[in-house]
XYZ file of N, CA and C in Angstrom:
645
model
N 0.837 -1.208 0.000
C 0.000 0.000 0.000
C 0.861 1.243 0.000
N 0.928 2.126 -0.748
C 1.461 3.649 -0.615
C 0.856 4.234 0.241
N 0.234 3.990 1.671
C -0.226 4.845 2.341
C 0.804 4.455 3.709
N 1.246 3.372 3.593
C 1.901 2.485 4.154
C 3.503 2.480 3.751
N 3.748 2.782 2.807
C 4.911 3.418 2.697
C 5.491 4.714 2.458
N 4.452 5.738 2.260
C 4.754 7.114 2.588
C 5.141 7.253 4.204
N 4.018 6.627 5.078
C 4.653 6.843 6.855
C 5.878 6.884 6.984
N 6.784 5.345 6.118
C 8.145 5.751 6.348
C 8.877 6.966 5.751
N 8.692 7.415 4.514
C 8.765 7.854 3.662
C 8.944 9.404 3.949
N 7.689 9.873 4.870
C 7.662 11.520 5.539
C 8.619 11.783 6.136
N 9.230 11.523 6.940
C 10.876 11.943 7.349
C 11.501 11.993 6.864
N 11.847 11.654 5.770
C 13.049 11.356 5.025
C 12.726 12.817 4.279
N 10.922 13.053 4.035
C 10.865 13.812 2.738
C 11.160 15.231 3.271
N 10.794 15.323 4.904
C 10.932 16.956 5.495
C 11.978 16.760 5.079
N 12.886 16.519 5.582
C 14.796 16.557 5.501
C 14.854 17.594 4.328
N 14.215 16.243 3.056
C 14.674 16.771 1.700
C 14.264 17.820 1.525
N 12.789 18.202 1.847
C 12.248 19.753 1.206
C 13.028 20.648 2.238
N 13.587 20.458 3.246
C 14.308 22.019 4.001
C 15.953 22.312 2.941
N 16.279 20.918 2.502
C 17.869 21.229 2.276
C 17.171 21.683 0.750
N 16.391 21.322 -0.406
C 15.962 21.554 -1.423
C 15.480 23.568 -1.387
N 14.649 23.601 -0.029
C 14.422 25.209 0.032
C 15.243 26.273 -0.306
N 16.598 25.784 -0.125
C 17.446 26.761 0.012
C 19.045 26.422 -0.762
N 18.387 25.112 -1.494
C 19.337 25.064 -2.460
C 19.516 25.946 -3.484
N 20.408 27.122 -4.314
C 20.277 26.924 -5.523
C 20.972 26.413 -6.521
N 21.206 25.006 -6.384
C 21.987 24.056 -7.622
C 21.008 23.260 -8.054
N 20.741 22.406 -9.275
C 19.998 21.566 -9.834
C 19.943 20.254 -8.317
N 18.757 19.440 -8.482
C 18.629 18.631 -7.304
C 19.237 17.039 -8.011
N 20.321 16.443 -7.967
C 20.430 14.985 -8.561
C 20.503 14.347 -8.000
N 20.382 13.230 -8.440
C 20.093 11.619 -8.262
C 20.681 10.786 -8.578
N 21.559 9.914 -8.001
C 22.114 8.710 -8.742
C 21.342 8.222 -9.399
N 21.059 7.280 -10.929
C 20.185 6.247 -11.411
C 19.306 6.851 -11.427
N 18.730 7.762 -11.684
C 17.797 8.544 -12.038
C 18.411 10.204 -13.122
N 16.948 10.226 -13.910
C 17.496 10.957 -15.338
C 16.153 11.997 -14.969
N 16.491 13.062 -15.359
C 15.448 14.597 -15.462
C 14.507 14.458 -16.776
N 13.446 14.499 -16.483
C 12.596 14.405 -17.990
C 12.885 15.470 -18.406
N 12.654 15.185 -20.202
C 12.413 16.526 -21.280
C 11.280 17.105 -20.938
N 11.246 18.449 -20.842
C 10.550 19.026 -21.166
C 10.082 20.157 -22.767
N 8.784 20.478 -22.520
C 8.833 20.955 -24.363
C 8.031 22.547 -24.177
N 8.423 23.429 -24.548
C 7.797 24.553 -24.595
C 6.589 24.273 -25.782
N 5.463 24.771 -25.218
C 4.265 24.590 -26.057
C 3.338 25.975 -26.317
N 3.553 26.750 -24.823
C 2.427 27.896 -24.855
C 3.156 29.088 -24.890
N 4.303 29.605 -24.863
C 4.948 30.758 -25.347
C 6.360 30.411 -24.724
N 7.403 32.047 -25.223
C 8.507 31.702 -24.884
C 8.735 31.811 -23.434
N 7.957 31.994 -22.569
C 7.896 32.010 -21.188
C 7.854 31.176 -20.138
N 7.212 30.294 -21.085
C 6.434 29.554 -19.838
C 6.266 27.918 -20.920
N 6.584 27.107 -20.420
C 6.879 25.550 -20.380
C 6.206 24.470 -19.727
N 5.240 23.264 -20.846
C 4.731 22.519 -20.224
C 4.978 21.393 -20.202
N 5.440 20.931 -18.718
C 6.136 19.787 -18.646
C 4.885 18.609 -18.288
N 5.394 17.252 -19.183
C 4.412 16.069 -19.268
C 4.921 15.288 -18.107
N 4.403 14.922 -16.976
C 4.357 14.451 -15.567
C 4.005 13.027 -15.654
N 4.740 11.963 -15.318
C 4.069 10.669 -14.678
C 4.700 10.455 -13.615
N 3.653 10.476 -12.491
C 3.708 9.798 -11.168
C 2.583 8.676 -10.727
N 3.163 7.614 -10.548
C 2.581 5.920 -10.878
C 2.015 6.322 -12.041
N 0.442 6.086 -11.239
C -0.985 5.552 -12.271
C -1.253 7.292 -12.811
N -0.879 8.162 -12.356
C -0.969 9.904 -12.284
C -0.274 10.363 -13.542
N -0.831 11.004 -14.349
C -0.615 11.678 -15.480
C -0.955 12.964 -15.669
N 0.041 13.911 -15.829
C -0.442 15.318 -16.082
C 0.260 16.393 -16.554
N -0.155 17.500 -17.433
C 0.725 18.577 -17.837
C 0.415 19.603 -16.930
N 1.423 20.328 -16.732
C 2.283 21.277 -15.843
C 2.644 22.382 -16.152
N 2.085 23.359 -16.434
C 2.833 24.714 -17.107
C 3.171 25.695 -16.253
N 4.538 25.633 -16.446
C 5.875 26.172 -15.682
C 6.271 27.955 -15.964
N 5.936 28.777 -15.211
C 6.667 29.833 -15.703
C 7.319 30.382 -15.302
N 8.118 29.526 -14.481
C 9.543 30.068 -13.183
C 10.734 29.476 -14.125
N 10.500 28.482 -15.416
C 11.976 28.493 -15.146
C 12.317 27.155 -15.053
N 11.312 26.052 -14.561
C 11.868 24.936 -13.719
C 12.029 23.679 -14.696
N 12.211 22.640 -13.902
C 12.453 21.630 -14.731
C 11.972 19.977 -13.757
N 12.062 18.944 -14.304
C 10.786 17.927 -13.480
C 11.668 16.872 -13.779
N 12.074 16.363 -11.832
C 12.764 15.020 -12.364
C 11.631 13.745 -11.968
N 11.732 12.939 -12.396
C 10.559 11.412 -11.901
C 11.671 10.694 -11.748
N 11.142 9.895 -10.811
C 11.678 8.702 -9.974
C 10.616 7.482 -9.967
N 10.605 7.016 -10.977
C 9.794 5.577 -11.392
C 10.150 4.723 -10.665
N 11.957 4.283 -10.917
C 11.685 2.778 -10.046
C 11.965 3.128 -8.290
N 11.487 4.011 -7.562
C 11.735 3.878 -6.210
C 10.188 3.555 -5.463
N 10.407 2.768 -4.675
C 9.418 2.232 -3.532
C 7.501 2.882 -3.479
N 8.140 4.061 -3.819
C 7.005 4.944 -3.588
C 7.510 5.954 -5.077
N 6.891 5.340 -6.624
C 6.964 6.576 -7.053
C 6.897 8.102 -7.232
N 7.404 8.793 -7.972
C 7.942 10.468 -7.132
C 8.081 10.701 -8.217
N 7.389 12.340 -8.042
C 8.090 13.902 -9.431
C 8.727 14.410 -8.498
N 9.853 15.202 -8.466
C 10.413 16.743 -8.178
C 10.120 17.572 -9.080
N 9.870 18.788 -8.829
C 9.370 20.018 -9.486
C 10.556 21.109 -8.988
N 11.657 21.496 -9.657
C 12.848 22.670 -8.985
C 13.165 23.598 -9.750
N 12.518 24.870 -9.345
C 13.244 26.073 -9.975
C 13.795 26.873 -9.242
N 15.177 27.710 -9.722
C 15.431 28.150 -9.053
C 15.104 29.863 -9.307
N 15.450 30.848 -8.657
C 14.602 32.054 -8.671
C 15.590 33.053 -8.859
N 15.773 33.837 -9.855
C 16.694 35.066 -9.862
C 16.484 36.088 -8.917
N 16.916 35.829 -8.259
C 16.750 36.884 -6.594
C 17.744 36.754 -5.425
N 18.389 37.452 -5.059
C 19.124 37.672 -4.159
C 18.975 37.245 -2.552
N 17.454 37.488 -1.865
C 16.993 37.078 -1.302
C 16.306 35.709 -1.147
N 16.989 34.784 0.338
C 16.500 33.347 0.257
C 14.652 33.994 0.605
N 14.243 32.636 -0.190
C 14.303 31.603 -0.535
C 14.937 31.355 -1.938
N 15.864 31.301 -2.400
C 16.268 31.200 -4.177
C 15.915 30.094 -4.904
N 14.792 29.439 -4.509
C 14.195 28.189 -5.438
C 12.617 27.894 -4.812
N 12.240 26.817 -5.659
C 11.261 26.975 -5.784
C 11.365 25.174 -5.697
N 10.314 24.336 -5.066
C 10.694 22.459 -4.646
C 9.723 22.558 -4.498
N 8.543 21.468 -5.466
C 7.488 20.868 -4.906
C 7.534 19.180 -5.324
N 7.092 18.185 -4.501
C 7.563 16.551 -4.122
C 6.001 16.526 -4.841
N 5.311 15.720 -5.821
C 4.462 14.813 -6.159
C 4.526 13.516 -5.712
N 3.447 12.785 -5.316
C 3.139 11.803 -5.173
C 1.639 11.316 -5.380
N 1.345 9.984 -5.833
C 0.122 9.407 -6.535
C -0.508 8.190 -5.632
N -1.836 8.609 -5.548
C -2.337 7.048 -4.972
C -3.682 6.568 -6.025
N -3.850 5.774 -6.159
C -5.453 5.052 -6.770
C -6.878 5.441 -6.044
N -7.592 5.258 -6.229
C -8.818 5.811 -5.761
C -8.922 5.619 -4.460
N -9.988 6.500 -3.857
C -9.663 6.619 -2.080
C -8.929 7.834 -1.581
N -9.910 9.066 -2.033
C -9.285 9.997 -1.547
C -9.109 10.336 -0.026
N -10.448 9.921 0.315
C -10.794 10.079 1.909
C -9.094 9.608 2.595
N -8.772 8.585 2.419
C -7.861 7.822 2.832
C -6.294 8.933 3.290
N -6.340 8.435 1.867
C -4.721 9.217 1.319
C -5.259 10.601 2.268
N -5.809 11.221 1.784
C -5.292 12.799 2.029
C -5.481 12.646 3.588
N -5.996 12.356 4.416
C -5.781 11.885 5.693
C -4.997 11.920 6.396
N -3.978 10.643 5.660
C -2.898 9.922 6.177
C -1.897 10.927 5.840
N -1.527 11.619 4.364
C -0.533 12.458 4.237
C -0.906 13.519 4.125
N -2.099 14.537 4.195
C -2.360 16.402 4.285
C -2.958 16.132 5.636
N -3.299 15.468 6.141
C -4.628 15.442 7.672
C -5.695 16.481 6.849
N -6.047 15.915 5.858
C -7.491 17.080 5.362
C -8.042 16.099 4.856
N -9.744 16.597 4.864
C -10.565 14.957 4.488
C -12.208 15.988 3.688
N -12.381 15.182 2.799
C -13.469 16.139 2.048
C -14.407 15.423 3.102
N -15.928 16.367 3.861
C -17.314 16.373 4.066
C -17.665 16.856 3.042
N -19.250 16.181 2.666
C -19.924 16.895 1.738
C -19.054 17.141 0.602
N -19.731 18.532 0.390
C -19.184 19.311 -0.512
C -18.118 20.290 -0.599
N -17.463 19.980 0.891
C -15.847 20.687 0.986
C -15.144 20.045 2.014
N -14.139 20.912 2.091
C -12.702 20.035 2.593
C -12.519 20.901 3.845
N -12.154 19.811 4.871
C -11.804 20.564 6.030
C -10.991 20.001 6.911
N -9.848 20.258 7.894
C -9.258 19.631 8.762
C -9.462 18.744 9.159
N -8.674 17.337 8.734
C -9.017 16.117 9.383
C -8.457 15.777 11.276
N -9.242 15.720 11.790
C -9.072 15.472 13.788
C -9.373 13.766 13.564
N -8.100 13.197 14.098
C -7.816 12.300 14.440
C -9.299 11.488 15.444
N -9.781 10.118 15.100
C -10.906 9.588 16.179
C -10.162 8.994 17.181
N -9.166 8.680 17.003
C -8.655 8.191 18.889
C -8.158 9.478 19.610
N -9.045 9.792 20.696
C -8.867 10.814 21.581
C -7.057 10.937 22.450
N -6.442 9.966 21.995
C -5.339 9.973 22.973
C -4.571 10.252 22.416
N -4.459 10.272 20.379
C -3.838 11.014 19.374
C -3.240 12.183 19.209
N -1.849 12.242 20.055
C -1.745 14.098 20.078
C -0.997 14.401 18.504
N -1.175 15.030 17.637
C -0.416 15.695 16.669
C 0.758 16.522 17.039
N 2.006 16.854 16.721
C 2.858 17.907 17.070
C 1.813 19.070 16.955
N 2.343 19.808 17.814
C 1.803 21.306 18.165
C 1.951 22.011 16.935
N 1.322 22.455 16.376
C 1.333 23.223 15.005
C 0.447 24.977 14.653
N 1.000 26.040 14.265
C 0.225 27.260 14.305
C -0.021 27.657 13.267
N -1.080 28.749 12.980
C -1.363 29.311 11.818
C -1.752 28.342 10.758
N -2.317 27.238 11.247
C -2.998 26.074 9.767
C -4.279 27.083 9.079
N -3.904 26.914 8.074
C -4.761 27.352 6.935
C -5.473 26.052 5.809
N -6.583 26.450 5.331
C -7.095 25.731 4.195
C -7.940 25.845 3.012
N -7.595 25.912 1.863
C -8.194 26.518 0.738
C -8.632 25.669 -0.059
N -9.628 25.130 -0.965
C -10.123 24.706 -2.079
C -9.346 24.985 -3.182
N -8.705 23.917 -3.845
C -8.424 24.717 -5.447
C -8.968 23.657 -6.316
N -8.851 24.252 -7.434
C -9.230 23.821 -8.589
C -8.006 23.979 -9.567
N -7.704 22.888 -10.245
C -6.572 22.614 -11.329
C -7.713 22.775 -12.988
N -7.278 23.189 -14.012
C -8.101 23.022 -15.155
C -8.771 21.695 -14.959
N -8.621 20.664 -14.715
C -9.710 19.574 -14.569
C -9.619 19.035 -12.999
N -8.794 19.349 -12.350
C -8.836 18.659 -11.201
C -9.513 19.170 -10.183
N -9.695 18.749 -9.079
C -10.501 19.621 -7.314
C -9.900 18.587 -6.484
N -9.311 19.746 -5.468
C -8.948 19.813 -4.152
C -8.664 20.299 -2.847
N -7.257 20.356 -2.275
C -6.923 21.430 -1.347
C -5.957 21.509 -1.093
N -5.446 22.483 -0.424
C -4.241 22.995 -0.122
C -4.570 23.399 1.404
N -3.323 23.168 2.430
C -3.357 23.440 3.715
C -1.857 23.668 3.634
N -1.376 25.029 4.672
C -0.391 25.067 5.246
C 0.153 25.372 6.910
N 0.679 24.940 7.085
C 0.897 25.172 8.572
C 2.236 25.235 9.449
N 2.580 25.930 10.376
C 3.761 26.668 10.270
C 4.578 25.386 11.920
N 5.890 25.101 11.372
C 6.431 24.416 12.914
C 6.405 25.167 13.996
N 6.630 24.184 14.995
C 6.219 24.882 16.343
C 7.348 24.164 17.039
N 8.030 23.162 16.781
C 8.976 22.334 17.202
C 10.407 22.264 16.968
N 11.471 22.303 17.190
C 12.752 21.946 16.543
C 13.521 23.386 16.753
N 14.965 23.672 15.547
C 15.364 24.719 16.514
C 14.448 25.712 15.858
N 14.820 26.787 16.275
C 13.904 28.171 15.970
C 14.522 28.695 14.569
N 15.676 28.691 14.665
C 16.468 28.698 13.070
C 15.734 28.242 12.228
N 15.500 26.903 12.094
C 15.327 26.400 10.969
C 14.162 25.671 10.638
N 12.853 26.444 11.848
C 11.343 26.201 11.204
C 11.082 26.771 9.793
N 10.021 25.715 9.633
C 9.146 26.352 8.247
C 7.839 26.345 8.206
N 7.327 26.826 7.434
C 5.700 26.885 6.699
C 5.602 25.915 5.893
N 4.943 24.979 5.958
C 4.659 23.621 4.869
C 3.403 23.591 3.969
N 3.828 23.628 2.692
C 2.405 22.955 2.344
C 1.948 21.831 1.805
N 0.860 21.577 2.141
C 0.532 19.959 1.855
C -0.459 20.520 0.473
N -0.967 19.535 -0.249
C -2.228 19.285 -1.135
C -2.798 18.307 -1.341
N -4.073 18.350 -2.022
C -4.663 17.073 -2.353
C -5.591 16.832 -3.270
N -5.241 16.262 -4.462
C -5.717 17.403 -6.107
C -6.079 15.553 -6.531
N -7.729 15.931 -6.730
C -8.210 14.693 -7.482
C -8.634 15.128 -8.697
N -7.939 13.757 -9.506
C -8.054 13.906 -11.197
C -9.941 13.200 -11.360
N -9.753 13.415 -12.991
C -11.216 13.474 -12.919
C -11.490 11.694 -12.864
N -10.453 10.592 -13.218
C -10.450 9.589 -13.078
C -10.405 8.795 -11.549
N -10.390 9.635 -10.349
C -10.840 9.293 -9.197
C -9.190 8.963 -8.685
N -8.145 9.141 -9.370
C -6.462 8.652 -8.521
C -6.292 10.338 -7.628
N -5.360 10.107 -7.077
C -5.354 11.198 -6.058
C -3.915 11.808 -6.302
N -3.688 13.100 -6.216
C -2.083 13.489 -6.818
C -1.715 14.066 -5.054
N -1.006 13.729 -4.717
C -0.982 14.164 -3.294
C 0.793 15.115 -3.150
N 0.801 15.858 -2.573
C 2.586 16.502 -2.405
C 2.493 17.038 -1.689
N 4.234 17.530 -1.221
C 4.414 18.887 -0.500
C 5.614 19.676 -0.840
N 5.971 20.286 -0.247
C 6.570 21.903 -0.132
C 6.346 22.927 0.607
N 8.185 22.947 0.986
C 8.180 23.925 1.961
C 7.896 25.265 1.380
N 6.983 26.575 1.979
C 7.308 27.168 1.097
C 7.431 29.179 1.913
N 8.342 29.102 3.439
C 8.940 30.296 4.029
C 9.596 29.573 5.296
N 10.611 30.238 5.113
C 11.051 29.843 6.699
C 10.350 30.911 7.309
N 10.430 30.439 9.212
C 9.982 31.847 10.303
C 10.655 32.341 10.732
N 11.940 32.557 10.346
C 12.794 33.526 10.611
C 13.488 34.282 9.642
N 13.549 35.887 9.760
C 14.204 36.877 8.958
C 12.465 36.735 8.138
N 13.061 38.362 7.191
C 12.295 38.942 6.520
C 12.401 37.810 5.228
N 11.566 36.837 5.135
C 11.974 36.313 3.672
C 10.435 36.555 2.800
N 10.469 36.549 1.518
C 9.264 35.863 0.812
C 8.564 34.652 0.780
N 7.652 34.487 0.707
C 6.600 33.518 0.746
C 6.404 32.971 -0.408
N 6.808 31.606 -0.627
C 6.503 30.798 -2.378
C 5.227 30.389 -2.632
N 4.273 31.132 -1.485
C 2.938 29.883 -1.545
C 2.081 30.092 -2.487
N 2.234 31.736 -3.412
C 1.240 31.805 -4.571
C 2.010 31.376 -6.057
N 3.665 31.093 -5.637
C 4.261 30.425 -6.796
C 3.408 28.886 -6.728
N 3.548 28.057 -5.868
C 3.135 26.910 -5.612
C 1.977 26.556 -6.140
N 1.117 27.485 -5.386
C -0.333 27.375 -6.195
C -0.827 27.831 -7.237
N -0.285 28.470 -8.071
C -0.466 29.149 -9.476
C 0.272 27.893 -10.140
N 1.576 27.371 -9.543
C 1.221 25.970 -10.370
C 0.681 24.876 -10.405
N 0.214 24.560 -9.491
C -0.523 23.493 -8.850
C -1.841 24.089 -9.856
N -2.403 24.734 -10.144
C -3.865 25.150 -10.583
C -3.877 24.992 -12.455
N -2.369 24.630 -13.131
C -2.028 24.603 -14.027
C -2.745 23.187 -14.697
N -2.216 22.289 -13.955
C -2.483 21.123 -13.592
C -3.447 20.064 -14.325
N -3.362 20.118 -15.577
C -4.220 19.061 -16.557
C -4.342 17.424 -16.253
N -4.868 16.509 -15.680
C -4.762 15.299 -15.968
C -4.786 14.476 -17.363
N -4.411 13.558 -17.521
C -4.235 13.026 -18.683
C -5.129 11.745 -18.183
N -6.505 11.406 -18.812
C -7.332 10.416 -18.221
C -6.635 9.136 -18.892
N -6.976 8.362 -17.895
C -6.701 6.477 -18.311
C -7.769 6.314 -19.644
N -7.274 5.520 -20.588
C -8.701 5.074 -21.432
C -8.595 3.569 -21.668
């Protein structure tokens, strides 16, 4: 189950998105290759063709970036990395894709803690009362919409670890119209010093976001 191997999987991935935040060199991989990408909609802006597992989708990029996939690892994976002509950190731009099969309730749960009622999405609270979550401030949560997809976006700021080197995280949880679930994250401000905030880069691409249906 990928719900079952992301658990291990989330530690490893904070690590990566804090050292990725504030990288600005390309992100590599042993045994792993960067997809082509193809400019399609002007000289600006670039739409990159995405497979994560069963998850298919175009991506239109206008930072700059470039999309590596990681097919054969445990838990297939996109990276999304641009970096940002600016002087001031944050100087890049890291968002982690990941894919599950139908069962949104599930997934987004287990990896955003957000769970659709009804007809919207709202903070998922744990049913065993003895369940404490790390202490967490300023959680936020928004609805988006991708050209064919619906979901959400939540971010929420550490409360734990040193004071240096908290961040603002964001999670999502973007269902294609074929019922698979595109799930990721990204860091996107530290809480310390005057920095900028990546969270309307993030979501201006995240909203780009075409699925490519199974037939």
């Amino acid at each position: 189950m990928v719900i079952r191997s992301l658990r291990k999987f989330q530690g490893q991935l904070g690590q990566l998105l804090c050292v990725v935040f504030f990288l600005v060199s390309p992100i590599s991989h042993a045994n792993e290759q960067a997809t082509s990408s193809r400019a399609t909609r002007s000289s600006t802006t670039t739409t990159h063709l995405v497979t994560v597992g069963v998850c298919r989708f175009h991506l239109d990029d206008s930072l700059g970036g470039w999309i590596h996939e990681y097919p054969k690892q445990d838990i297939p994976s996109a990276t999304y990395h641009a970096e940002l002509k600016r002087t001031k950190l944050p100087a890049a731009v890291a968002v982690d894709f990941f894919c599950d099969t139908k069962g949104e309730s599930e997934i987004c749960r287990e990896f955003c803690r957000i769970e659709k009622k009804g007809a919207h999405w709202m903070k998922w609270l744990h049913p065993d009362p003895d369940y404490r979550d790390p202490p967490e401030a300023h959680f936020t949560l928004r609805e988006i919409k991708s050209i064919n997809g619906k979901g959400a976006v939540s971010t929420k700021d550490e409360t734990i670890g040193d004071e240096k080197t908290r961040a603002r995280r964001l999670s999502f949880c973007l269902i294609s119209p074929d019922g698979n679930v595109l799930i990721g994250k990204a860091v996107v401000d530290r809480l310390q010093g005057n920095l900028r905030r990546e969270e309307k880069e993030v979501i201006k691409l995240l909203e780009t976001i075409e699925f490519i249906e199974s037939r």
